[in-house]
Amino acid sequence: MPYDPSSSEARWQKAWADADSFTAIRDERPKYYVLEMFPYPSGRIHMGHVRNYTMGDVVARFKRAQGFSVLHPMGWDAFGMPAENAAMEQGGHPRDWTYGNIATMREQLKPLGLSIDWSREFATCDDSYVAQQQALFLDFLDAGLITRKSAQVNWDPVDMTVLANEQVIDGKGWRSGAPVERKELTQWFFRISDYSEELLEALEGLTGWPDKVRLMQQNWIGKSRGLQFSFAATDASQGFDAIEVYTTRPDTLMGASFVALSPDHPIIRTLAAGRPEVADFCEECRRIGTTEEAIETAPKMGFDTGLTVRHPLDPEWQLPVWIANFVLMDYGTGAIFGSPAHDERDHEFATKYGLPIRATFGERGMDLAQADAMVAKAAYVPLKSEVVTYVRGFAGKTEQTGEAAVDAAIAHAEAEGYGKGVTKFRLRDWGISRQRYWGCPIPVVHCETCGTVPEAKENLPVLLPQDVSFDQPGNPLDRHPTWRQASCPKCGGKALRETDTMDTFVDSSWYYARFTSSRADTPTNRADADYWMNVDQYIGGIEHAILHLLYSRFFARAMVKTGHLPETAKEPFNALFTQGMVTHEIYMTRDTRGRPVYHLPEDVTDGKLADGTPVEVVPSAKMSKSKKNVVDPVNIVSSFGADTARWFMLSDSPPERDVEWTAAGAEAASKFLSRVYRLAEETRGGGEDPELTRAAHRAIADVTKSIEGFAFNKAVAKLYELANAVGKSGAGGEPRREVLRILAQLMAPMVPHLAEEVWSMAGGQGMVVDAGWPEPDPAMLEDDTVTLPIQINGKRRAEISVAKDMPKDQIEALVLADDTVQRFLDGATPKKLIVVPGRIVNVVA
RNA sequence: GCCCGAGUGGCGGAAUGGUAGACGCAGCGGAUUCAAAAUCCGCCGGAGCAAUCCAUGCCGGUUCGAGUCCGGCCUCGGGUACCA
């Protein structure tokens, strides 16, 4: 009987459900918590989901087989802008759109046969999750973890609404097309910057995380040591006494040629009030938008204020004060001094505006003239660890490293009293206020007499009103007729509700903790949290390497501080794996006006459309609806079965890299699974085949190691080898069935349905899901002889087969006697003979 | 711009500093078949009759030996604080 995935997969899924196989329970087994980043309910599942959740499922089933009590939950990251956009574009309510999508996606996910404990499922927009998140907010507020301050947002002056960065395209609002302005609003912030040092230091302990992610976070937090000091105003009539600056290169102070302030600097604001041309310039700077990328890549723009300050080391030396569009108010003091010889941005700025460029140091041994000549065209920015010659130094030695010079400069400033060494972080507080409807309301009211007052816990949850419309831009909460009316929990007087909702990163910063007890009427249940935390293996996209993971690390600390998590859960994710995307070729034709028209892969055969029109093939890119290079997992599952989709997602490409979906690859996966089924179905007479048994034990060792190392593609390759070995072997009867059962066990985490079929055909007891993980017999893994390649001058020329434990001198004798070696040596004695036991021999002639 | 990655046959990829190309796809040849599909077996980086030579994005370096380590580039991808 040929293998029929559709009936088989449904049957096994029901068997697992009936046996309650995947319900996580606290028992005497050691626990293992595996979590994949939960999905945003966009509408339908895509191949990226299949890949992500299959990887997590492999880990979950593997650990379960190894005897762990596994927690493997699923939920929905359900608040966010797309639901509001859908409501604006198609009408309807974000809630209905979201829950509709969740229902669809849940039904699409279930046929994949994932070992998920569905009883713990929740969506972040559920009233119960909102309620507990608001309770956390109030606890954090109490604990001093939250503050309110002013921040800038993108403002669309036509739609009269705040725009997200992705809604600003080339400096214009995506719907109105109006040039975006910056606007200041008072916002709620989580005080993550209080934890800068701790979040940085704790990275060292995250040994289960990829180094690249730790490095990215380290750079993001951005600890720096520098000098903070003031430039005094040349005369008091300028309207300020001094400008405070921060620099990480105080050693370049003698190369200073200007002072630059952020357009948002208080001194500039004051100045702008009286000088329209200053105000105009600042307005222009603000049109760049709020993203760091836009600000950094925009052409350098400056405005000479005419103000001047004195150099701290030479009162006679006057420096001009400029406004510069690349100086950020958020970092340091919002003011810098420009040292164009040793900073590329300053160099560009100085060149553009004709400001002097004076070298502070040059390459080792250079004199002042040489150093000045070198920096005339381009900034000289060697590594700080490199020794250079200071031609305009003022502290430390003439010949020293940048590092030493910075230390000497700080010491000099402190001794002379004009500045002090300061440690700063790039990490800023986390602004969570969003002027949008579809999010968790911030549980605060604004009272006419008491000011800003937290809502009382007994009044939670503060739920979103349902009667809202999206026919006009802006936050529907602002214009709701009654929802804002509240009474002050403090004085009972009239108050207005906060209409800002929380950043959706808040929702995803603690869902992992909520899964440990997803129905509790407090944010967590401590007994459950204590048992299940931490997440032993977290899996998700590299795009979350910084923000989501950093926020979660902060949130876990905040939950520890407020008693919702045990001290040991400060770092909530013991191990992290970041997987790559699923990509596909793009098929394109052009319309009569030459504009691209995209076509779905299922409409393209052999590079042609159904009507014979050839398509242009654009190299693989991330699957996206707009490019139509999407393959719907639902179609793959219905035509090939879930196991095929799962197997293909694990084959070939290493999990951390992107994988390209190809129809041929899917078919190959399907063919292989059918072959395994046929191998199991076939009964053969005959007996032992020691070689096959050895192959099986080698496969156990290799597959175990590969799964543990997240090298699923290598595990797949080993399983191909084992299946090939079964096909070629003359083994029969029980010895053959025993190998087939090992094959079933090893394949079970990846293709669980087929594994159950093979297990049962090969005479396995019960279900393979309960069968445990096989152990290799060490005796079967040993080889008596090894093949040693012989290199001559580093090139492989011959090989010899020797006993595994043959002593070096015997090997050397064999090598020298070898024909090829003799021929190459041509009677000469080798200069050197390198024998790496068990690996290689190199003859240096 | 800045930070972090990736780049190996026609394709996806494998390789504790030690035989470059495991395993798979495609292709080619064969078996089976009236024929095809499916299946099974074999070959399969390039050049060369061969000995050999060339080959891991590019340029240099360290080493007995470099895909792997170091320096400098190029291209592509992720992030850049209100996309999730």
Short mmCIF file of N, CA and C in Angstrom, two decimals, chain A residues 255-399:
data_model
loop_
_atom_site.label_atom_id
_atom_site.label_comp_id
_atom_site.label_asym_id
_atom_site.label_seq_id
_atom_site.Cartn_x
_atom_site.Cartn_y
_atom_site.Cartn_z
N GLY A 255 42.92 69.81 18.37
CA GLY A 255 42.56 69.87 16.95
C GLY A 255 41.15 70.40 16.76
N ALA A 256 40.56 70.90 17.86
CA ALA A 256 39.18 71.38 17.78
C ALA A 256 39.10 72.57 16.83
N SER A 257 38.05 72.57 15.98
CA SER A 257 37.92 73.75 15.13
C SER A 257 36.53 74.37 15.18
N PHE A 258 35.60 73.70 15.81
CA PHE A 258 34.27 74.29 15.98
C PHE A 258 33.53 73.53 17.08
N VAL A 259 32.47 74.16 17.57
CA VAL A 259 31.57 73.50 18.51
C VAL A 259 30.24 73.36 17.78
N ALA A 260 29.64 72.16 17.86
CA ALA A 260 28.37 71.97 17.16
C ALA A 260 27.29 71.52 18.13
N LEU A 261 26.13 72.13 18.00
CA LEU A 261 25.00 71.81 18.87
C LEU A 261 23.89 71.16 18.06
N SER A 262 23.13 70.34 18.75
CA SER A 262 21.93 69.75 18.15
C SER A 262 20.89 70.85 17.93
N PRO A 263 20.11 70.74 16.85
CA PRO A 263 19.03 71.72 16.62
C PRO A 263 18.04 71.74 17.78
N ASP A 264 18.04 70.67 18.59
CA ASP A 264 17.10 70.61 19.72
C ASP A 264 17.74 71.05 21.03
N HIS A 265 18.96 71.54 20.96
CA HIS A 265 19.67 71.96 22.18
C HIS A 265 18.99 73.19 22.79
N PRO A 266 18.86 73.23 24.13
CA PRO A 266 18.18 74.36 24.77
C PRO A 266 18.72 75.73 24.35
N ILE A 267 20.04 75.83 24.21
CA ILE A 267 20.62 77.12 23.81
C ILE A 267 20.11 77.54 22.44
N ILE A 268 20.01 76.55 21.54
CA ILE A 268 19.55 76.84 20.19
C ILE A 268 18.06 77.20 20.20
N ARG A 269 17.30 76.51 21.05
CA ARG A 269 15.87 76.83 21.15
C ARG A 269 15.66 78.27 21.57
N THR A 270 16.45 78.67 22.57
CA THR A 270 16.36 80.05 23.03
C THR A 270 16.72 81.00 21.90
N LEU A 271 17.80 80.65 21.22
CA LEU A 271 18.29 81.48 20.12
C LEU A 271 17.24 81.58 19.00
N ALA A 272 16.61 80.43 18.71
CA ALA A 272 15.64 80.38 17.62
C ALA A 272 14.45 81.29 17.89
N ALA A 273 14.12 81.43 19.17
CA ALA A 273 12.96 82.26 19.53
C ALA A 273 13.12 83.69 19.02
N GLY A 274 14.38 84.18 19.02
CA GLY A 274 14.60 85.55 18.60
C GLY A 274 15.13 85.70 17.18
N ARG A 275 15.53 84.58 16.55
CA ARG A 275 16.12 84.70 15.22
C ARG A 275 15.46 83.72 14.26
N PRO A 276 14.57 84.25 13.39
CA PRO A 276 13.80 83.38 12.49
C PRO A 276 14.69 82.49 11.62
N GLU A 277 15.88 82.99 11.19
CA GLU A 277 16.71 82.17 10.31
C GLU A 277 17.25 80.94 11.05
N VAL A 278 17.45 81.08 12.36
CA VAL A 278 17.85 79.91 13.17
C VAL A 278 16.69 78.94 13.27
N ALA A 279 15.52 79.48 13.54
CA ALA A 279 14.31 78.63 13.64
C ALA A 279 14.08 77.89 12.32
N ASP A 280 14.27 78.58 11.20
CA ASP A 280 14.06 77.95 9.89
C ASP A 280 15.04 76.80 9.68
N PHE A 281 16.30 77.05 10.04
CA PHE A 281 17.30 76.00 9.87
C PHE A 281 16.93 74.77 10.71
N CYS A 282 16.53 75.02 11.96
CA CYS A 282 16.17 73.90 12.85
C CYS A 282 14.97 73.15 12.30
N GLU A 283 14.02 73.90 11.75
CA GLU A 283 12.84 73.26 11.14
C GLU A 283 13.27 72.33 10.02
N GLU A 284 14.21 72.80 9.21
CA GLU A 284 14.69 71.99 8.09
C GLU A 284 15.34 70.71 8.60
N CYS A 285 16.14 70.85 9.65
CA CYS A 285 16.77 69.66 10.24
C CYS A 285 15.72 68.67 10.72
N ARG A 286 14.66 69.18 11.28
CA ARG A 286 13.64 68.29 11.85
C ARG A 286 12.88 67.54 10.78
N ARG A 287 12.93 68.05 9.56
CA ARG A 287 12.22 67.34 8.49
C ARG A 287 12.94 66.06 8.08
N ILE A 288 14.14 65.85 8.57
CA ILE A 288 14.85 64.60 8.25
C ILE A 288 14.10 63.41 8.86
N GLY A 289 13.33 63.64 9.91
CA GLY A 289 12.62 62.55 10.57
C GLY A 289 13.32 62.19 11.86
N THR A 290 12.90 61.08 12.45
CA THR A 290 13.42 60.74 13.77
C THR A 290 14.36 59.54 13.76
N THR A 291 14.52 58.87 12.64
CA THR A 291 15.34 57.66 12.70
C THR A 291 16.82 57.99 12.63
N GLU A 292 17.59 57.18 13.33
CA GLU A 292 19.03 57.37 13.35
C GLU A 292 19.61 57.23 11.94
N GLU A 293 19.07 56.28 11.21
CA GLU A 293 19.55 56.05 9.85
C GLU A 293 19.39 57.30 8.98
N ALA A 294 18.21 57.91 9.02
CA ALA A 294 17.96 59.09 8.20
C ALA A 294 18.88 60.24 8.62
N ILE A 295 19.05 60.40 9.93
CA ILE A 295 19.88 61.51 10.42
C ILE A 295 21.34 61.31 10.05
N GLU A 296 21.79 60.07 10.14
CA GLU A 296 23.21 59.79 9.86
C GLU A 296 23.54 59.84 8.38
N THR A 297 22.59 59.51 7.54
CA THR A 297 22.90 59.45 6.11
C THR A 297 22.54 60.75 5.39
N ALA A 298 21.80 61.62 6.05
CA ALA A 298 21.45 62.88 5.42
C ALA A 298 22.73 63.69 5.19
N PRO A 299 22.75 64.50 4.12
CA PRO A 299 23.94 65.34 3.91
C PRO A 299 24.17 66.22 5.13
N LYS A 300 25.44 66.40 5.49
CA LYS A 300 25.76 67.20 6.68
C LYS A 300 25.35 68.65 6.43
N MET A 301 24.59 69.17 7.36
CA MET A 301 24.10 70.54 7.22
C MET A 301 24.48 71.32 8.46
N GLY A 302 24.96 72.53 8.27
CA GLY A 302 25.33 73.33 9.43
C GLY A 302 24.87 74.76 9.30
N PHE A 303 24.84 75.43 10.43
CA PHE A 303 24.43 76.84 10.46
C PHE A 303 25.33 77.53 11.48
N ASP A 304 26.03 78.56 11.01
CA ASP A 304 26.94 79.29 11.90
C ASP A 304 26.12 80.29 12.70
N THR A 305 26.08 80.09 14.03
CA THR A 305 25.23 80.95 14.86
C THR A 305 25.85 82.32 15.09
N GLY A 306 27.16 82.42 14.80
CA GLY A 306 27.84 83.68 15.11
C GLY A 306 28.30 83.74 16.57
N LEU A 307 27.82 82.81 17.37
CA LEU A 307 28.27 82.75 18.76
C LEU A 307 29.70 82.21 18.78
N THR A 308 30.43 82.54 19.85
CA THR A 308 31.78 82.00 19.98
C THR A 308 32.03 81.57 21.41
N VAL A 309 32.95 80.61 21.54
CA VAL A 309 33.34 80.13 22.88
C VAL A 309 34.86 80.08 22.96
N ARG A 310 35.36 79.96 24.21
CA ARG A 310 36.81 79.91 24.42
C ARG A 310 37.28 78.47 24.56
N HIS A 311 38.45 78.21 24.01
CA HIS A 311 39.06 76.89 24.17
C HIS A 311 39.51 76.72 25.62
N PRO A 312 39.23 75.60 26.25
CA PRO A 312 39.56 75.47 27.67
C PRO A 312 41.07 75.51 27.95
N LEU A 313 41.91 75.17 26.97
CA LEU A 313 43.36 75.16 27.21
C LEU A 313 44.03 76.46 26.77
N ASP A 314 43.25 77.33 26.15
CA ASP A 314 43.84 78.57 25.65
C ASP A 314 42.74 79.63 25.54
N PRO A 315 42.63 80.46 26.57
CA PRO A 315 41.54 81.44 26.64
C PRO A 315 41.51 82.40 25.46
N GLU A 316 42.65 82.54 24.78
CA GLU A 316 42.69 83.46 23.63
C GLU A 316 42.07 82.82 22.38
N TRP A 317 42.00 81.52 22.39
CA TRP A 317 41.55 80.76 21.21
C TRP A 317 40.02 80.72 21.19
N GLN A 318 39.43 81.31 20.16
CA GLN A 318 37.97 81.34 20.06
C GLN A 318 37.48 80.36 18.99
N LEU A 319 36.44 79.67 19.34
CA LEU A 319 35.85 78.68 18.41
C LEU A 319 34.44 79.11 18.04
N PRO A 320 34.07 78.95 16.76
CA PRO A 320 32.71 79.29 16.36
C PRO A 320 31.72 78.22 16.82
N VAL A 321 30.50 78.62 17.10
CA VAL A 321 29.44 77.68 17.50
C VAL A 321 28.48 77.50 16.35
N TRP A 322 28.37 76.25 15.91
CA TRP A 322 27.47 75.90 14.79
C TRP A 322 26.30 75.07 15.30
N ILE A 323 25.26 75.07 14.47
CA ILE A 323 24.20 74.08 14.68
C ILE A 323 24.44 73.02 13.60
N ALA A 324 24.41 71.72 13.98
CA ALA A 324 24.67 70.67 12.99
C ALA A 324 23.57 69.63 13.05
N ASN A 325 23.14 69.22 11.86
CA ASN A 325 22.00 68.28 11.81
C ASN A 325 22.37 66.87 12.26
N PHE A 326 23.64 66.58 12.39
CA PHE A 326 24.00 65.20 12.78
C PHE A 326 24.30 65.07 14.27
N VAL A 327 24.15 66.15 15.02
CA VAL A 327 24.34 66.05 16.46
C VAL A 327 23.01 65.70 17.11
N LEU A 328 23.02 64.60 17.86
CA LEU A 328 21.79 64.10 18.47
C LEU A 328 21.63 64.63 19.88
N MET A 329 20.43 65.15 20.18
CA MET A 329 20.17 65.65 21.53
C MET A 329 20.10 64.49 22.53
N ASP A 330 19.77 63.29 22.01
CA ASP A 330 19.58 62.14 22.89
C ASP A 330 20.88 61.57 23.43
N TYR A 331 22.00 61.88 22.78
CA TYR A 331 23.23 61.22 23.18
C TYR A 331 24.20 62.24 23.77
N GLY A 332 24.86 61.89 24.83
CA GLY A 332 25.81 62.79 25.47
C GLY A 332 25.08 64.03 25.98
N THR A 333 25.62 65.21 25.64
CA THR A 333 25.01 66.44 26.14
C THR A 333 24.29 67.20 25.03
N GLY A 334 24.24 66.61 23.83
CA GLY A 334 23.61 67.30 22.71
C GLY A 334 24.53 68.34 22.10
N ALA A 335 25.81 68.29 22.49
CA ALA A 335 26.77 69.23 21.94
C ALA A 335 28.12 68.54 21.83
N ILE A 336 28.88 68.87 20.80
CA ILE A 336 30.19 68.26 20.60
C ILE A 336 31.19 69.34 20.20
N PHE A 337 32.48 68.96 20.27
CA PHE A 337 33.40 69.83 19.55
C PHE A 337 33.88 69.04 18.34
N GLY A 338 34.08 69.72 17.24
CA GLY A 338 34.49 69.05 16.02
C GLY A 338 35.99 69.01 15.93
N SER A 339 36.53 67.79 15.68
CA SER A 339 37.96 67.65 15.50
C SER A 339 38.16 66.96 14.16
N PRO A 340 38.08 67.73 13.08
CA PRO A 340 37.95 67.17 11.73
C PRO A 340 39.11 66.26 11.31
N ALA A 341 40.29 66.46 11.89
CA ALA A 341 41.42 65.64 11.47
C ALA A 341 41.23 64.17 11.83
N HIS A 342 40.41 63.89 12.84
CA HIS A 342 40.30 62.51 13.34
C HIS A 342 38.88 62.00 13.47
N ASP A 343 37.97 62.58 12.68
CA ASP A 343 36.60 62.08 12.67
C ASP A 343 36.04 62.35 11.28
N GLU A 344 35.53 61.29 10.64
CA GLU A 344 35.10 61.43 9.25
C GLU A 344 33.94 62.40 9.09
N ARG A 345 33.01 62.36 10.03
CA ARG A 345 31.86 63.28 9.92
C ARG A 345 32.30 64.73 10.08
N ASP A 346 33.14 64.93 11.11
CA ASP A 346 33.64 66.29 11.34
C ASP A 346 34.45 66.79 10.14
N HIS A 347 35.18 65.87 9.53
CA HIS A 347 36.00 66.22 8.38
C HIS A 347 35.11 66.69 7.22
N GLU A 348 34.06 65.93 6.98
CA GLU A 348 33.13 66.28 5.91
C GLU A 348 32.51 67.66 6.18
N PHE A 349 32.15 67.86 7.44
CA PHE A 349 31.52 69.12 7.85
C PHE A 349 32.50 70.29 7.69
N ALA A 350 33.73 70.09 8.15
CA ALA A 350 34.74 71.15 8.09
C ALA A 350 35.08 71.50 6.65
N THR A 351 35.18 70.46 5.81
CA THR A 351 35.49 70.68 4.41
C THR A 351 34.38 71.50 3.75
N LYS A 352 33.13 71.10 4.04
CA LYS A 352 31.99 71.77 3.44
C LYS A 352 31.93 73.26 3.83
N TYR A 353 32.26 73.56 5.08
CA TYR A 353 32.08 74.93 5.55
C TYR A 353 33.39 75.69 5.74
N GLY A 354 34.48 75.11 5.23
CA GLY A 354 35.75 75.83 5.24
C GLY A 354 36.32 76.06 6.63
N LEU A 355 36.10 75.13 7.53
CA LEU A 355 36.65 75.25 8.88
C LEU A 355 38.03 74.60 8.92
N PRO A 356 38.91 75.06 9.82
CA PRO A 356 40.28 74.54 9.83
C PRO A 356 40.35 73.06 10.19
N ILE A 357 41.34 72.38 9.60
CA ILE A 357 41.57 70.97 9.89
C ILE A 357 43.00 70.84 10.40
N ARG A 358 43.14 70.58 11.69
CA ARG A 358 44.46 70.53 12.31
C ARG A 358 44.69 69.16 12.94
N ALA A 359 45.76 68.53 12.55
CA ALA A 359 46.06 67.20 13.09
C ALA A 359 46.46 67.30 14.56
N THR A 360 46.01 66.32 15.35
CA THR A 360 46.47 66.21 16.73
C THR A 360 47.61 65.21 16.79
N PHE A 361 47.49 64.19 15.94
CA PHE A 361 48.53 63.16 15.89
C PHE A 361 48.67 62.68 14.46
N GLY A 362 49.79 62.06 14.19
CA GLY A 362 50.01 61.49 12.87
C GLY A 362 50.58 60.09 13.03
N GLU A 363 50.85 59.46 11.91
CA GLU A 363 51.47 58.14 11.96
C GLU A 363 52.78 58.26 12.72
N ARG A 364 53.18 57.16 13.32
CA ARG A 364 54.37 57.13 14.16
C ARG A 364 55.56 57.79 13.47
N GLY A 365 56.18 58.76 14.14
CA GLY A 365 57.37 59.40 13.60
C GLY A 365 57.10 60.66 12.78
N MET A 366 55.85 60.94 12.48
CA MET A 366 55.56 62.12 11.66
C MET A 366 55.77 63.41 12.46
N ASP A 367 56.14 64.48 11.73
CA ASP A 367 56.18 65.77 12.40
C ASP A 367 54.88 66.52 12.11
N LEU A 368 54.76 67.72 12.64
CA LEU A 368 53.51 68.44 12.55
C LEU A 368 53.08 68.69 11.11
N ALA A 369 54.04 69.09 10.27
CA ALA A 369 53.70 69.40 8.89
C ALA A 369 53.22 68.17 8.14
N GLN A 370 53.90 67.06 8.38
CA GLN A 370 53.50 65.81 7.73
C GLN A 370 52.10 65.38 8.16
N ALA A 371 51.85 65.50 9.47
CA ALA A 371 50.55 65.10 10.00
C ALA A 371 49.45 65.99 9.43
N ASP A 372 49.69 67.27 9.39
CA ASP A 372 48.69 68.18 8.83
C ASP A 372 48.42 67.88 7.36
N ALA A 373 49.49 67.55 6.65
CA ALA A 373 49.33 67.24 5.23
C ALA A 373 48.48 65.98 5.05
N MET A 374 48.69 65.01 5.93
CA MET A 374 47.97 63.75 5.81
C MET A 374 46.46 63.92 6.01
N VAL A 375 46.07 64.79 6.93
CA VAL A 375 44.64 64.89 7.25
C VAL A 375 43.91 65.94 6.39
N ALA A 376 44.64 66.57 5.49
CA ALA A 376 43.99 67.61 4.68
C ALA A 376 42.85 67.04 3.83
N LYS A 377 43.09 65.86 3.24
CA LYS A 377 42.09 65.28 2.33
C LYS A 377 41.10 64.36 3.03
N ALA A 378 41.60 63.59 4.03
CA ALA A 378 40.72 62.63 4.70
C ALA A 378 41.11 62.52 6.17
N ALA A 379 40.15 62.21 6.99
CA ALA A 379 40.40 62.08 8.42
C ALA A 379 41.32 60.88 8.67
N TYR A 380 42.18 60.99 9.64
CA TYR A 380 43.05 59.89 10.05
C TYR A 380 42.50 59.30 11.33
N VAL A 381 41.92 58.09 11.22
CA VAL A 381 41.26 57.47 12.38
C VAL A 381 41.81 56.06 12.58
N PRO A 382 43.01 55.97 13.18
CA PRO A 382 43.57 54.63 13.41
C PRO A 382 42.88 53.97 14.61
N LEU A 383 43.11 52.66 14.76
CA LEU A 383 42.59 51.97 15.94
C LEU A 383 43.14 52.64 17.20
N LYS A 384 42.31 52.69 18.24
CA LYS A 384 42.74 53.34 19.48
C LYS A 384 43.92 52.63 20.13
N SER A 385 44.12 51.37 19.72
CA SER A 385 45.20 50.59 20.34
C SER A 385 46.53 50.81 19.62
N GLU A 386 46.51 51.57 18.52
CA GLU A 386 47.71 51.79 17.73
C GLU A 386 48.54 52.95 18.32
N VAL A 387 49.86 52.78 18.28
CA VAL A 387 50.73 53.87 18.76
C VAL A 387 50.87 54.92 17.66
N VAL A 388 50.64 56.19 18.02
CA VAL A 388 50.76 57.28 17.06
C VAL A 388 51.63 58.38 17.68
N THR A 389 52.02 59.35 16.86
CA THR A 389 52.83 60.45 17.37
C THR A 389 51.98 61.71 17.50
N TYR A 390 51.93 62.23 18.74
CA TYR A 390 51.12 63.42 18.98
C TYR A 390 51.90 64.66 18.59
N VAL A 391 51.35 65.39 17.61
CA VAL A 391 52.00 66.61 17.16
C VAL A 391 51.36 67.85 17.79
N ARG A 392 50.14 67.68 18.28
CA ARG A 392 49.48 68.74 19.07
C ARG A 392 48.93 68.10 20.34
N GLY A 393 49.79 67.40 21.02
CA GLY A 393 49.37 66.76 22.26
C GLY A 393 49.45 67.75 23.41
N PHE A 394 48.81 67.37 24.51
CA PHE A 394 48.88 68.23 25.69
C PHE A 394 48.93 67.40 26.96
N ALA A 395 48.83 66.09 26.84
CA ALA A 395 48.84 65.23 28.02
C ALA A 395 49.44 63.90 27.63
N GLY A 396 50.26 63.35 28.50
CA GLY A 396 50.87 62.05 28.22
C GLY A 396 52.08 62.20 27.31
N LYS A 397 52.53 61.06 26.79
CA LYS A 397 53.75 61.04 26.00
C LYS A 397 53.48 61.51 24.57
N THR A 398 54.53 61.79 23.86
CA THR A 398 54.41 62.16 22.45
C THR A 398 54.03 60.92 21.62
N GLU A 399 54.72 59.81 21.96
CA GLU A 399 54.41 58.56 21.28
C GLU A 399 53.54 57.73 22.20
#
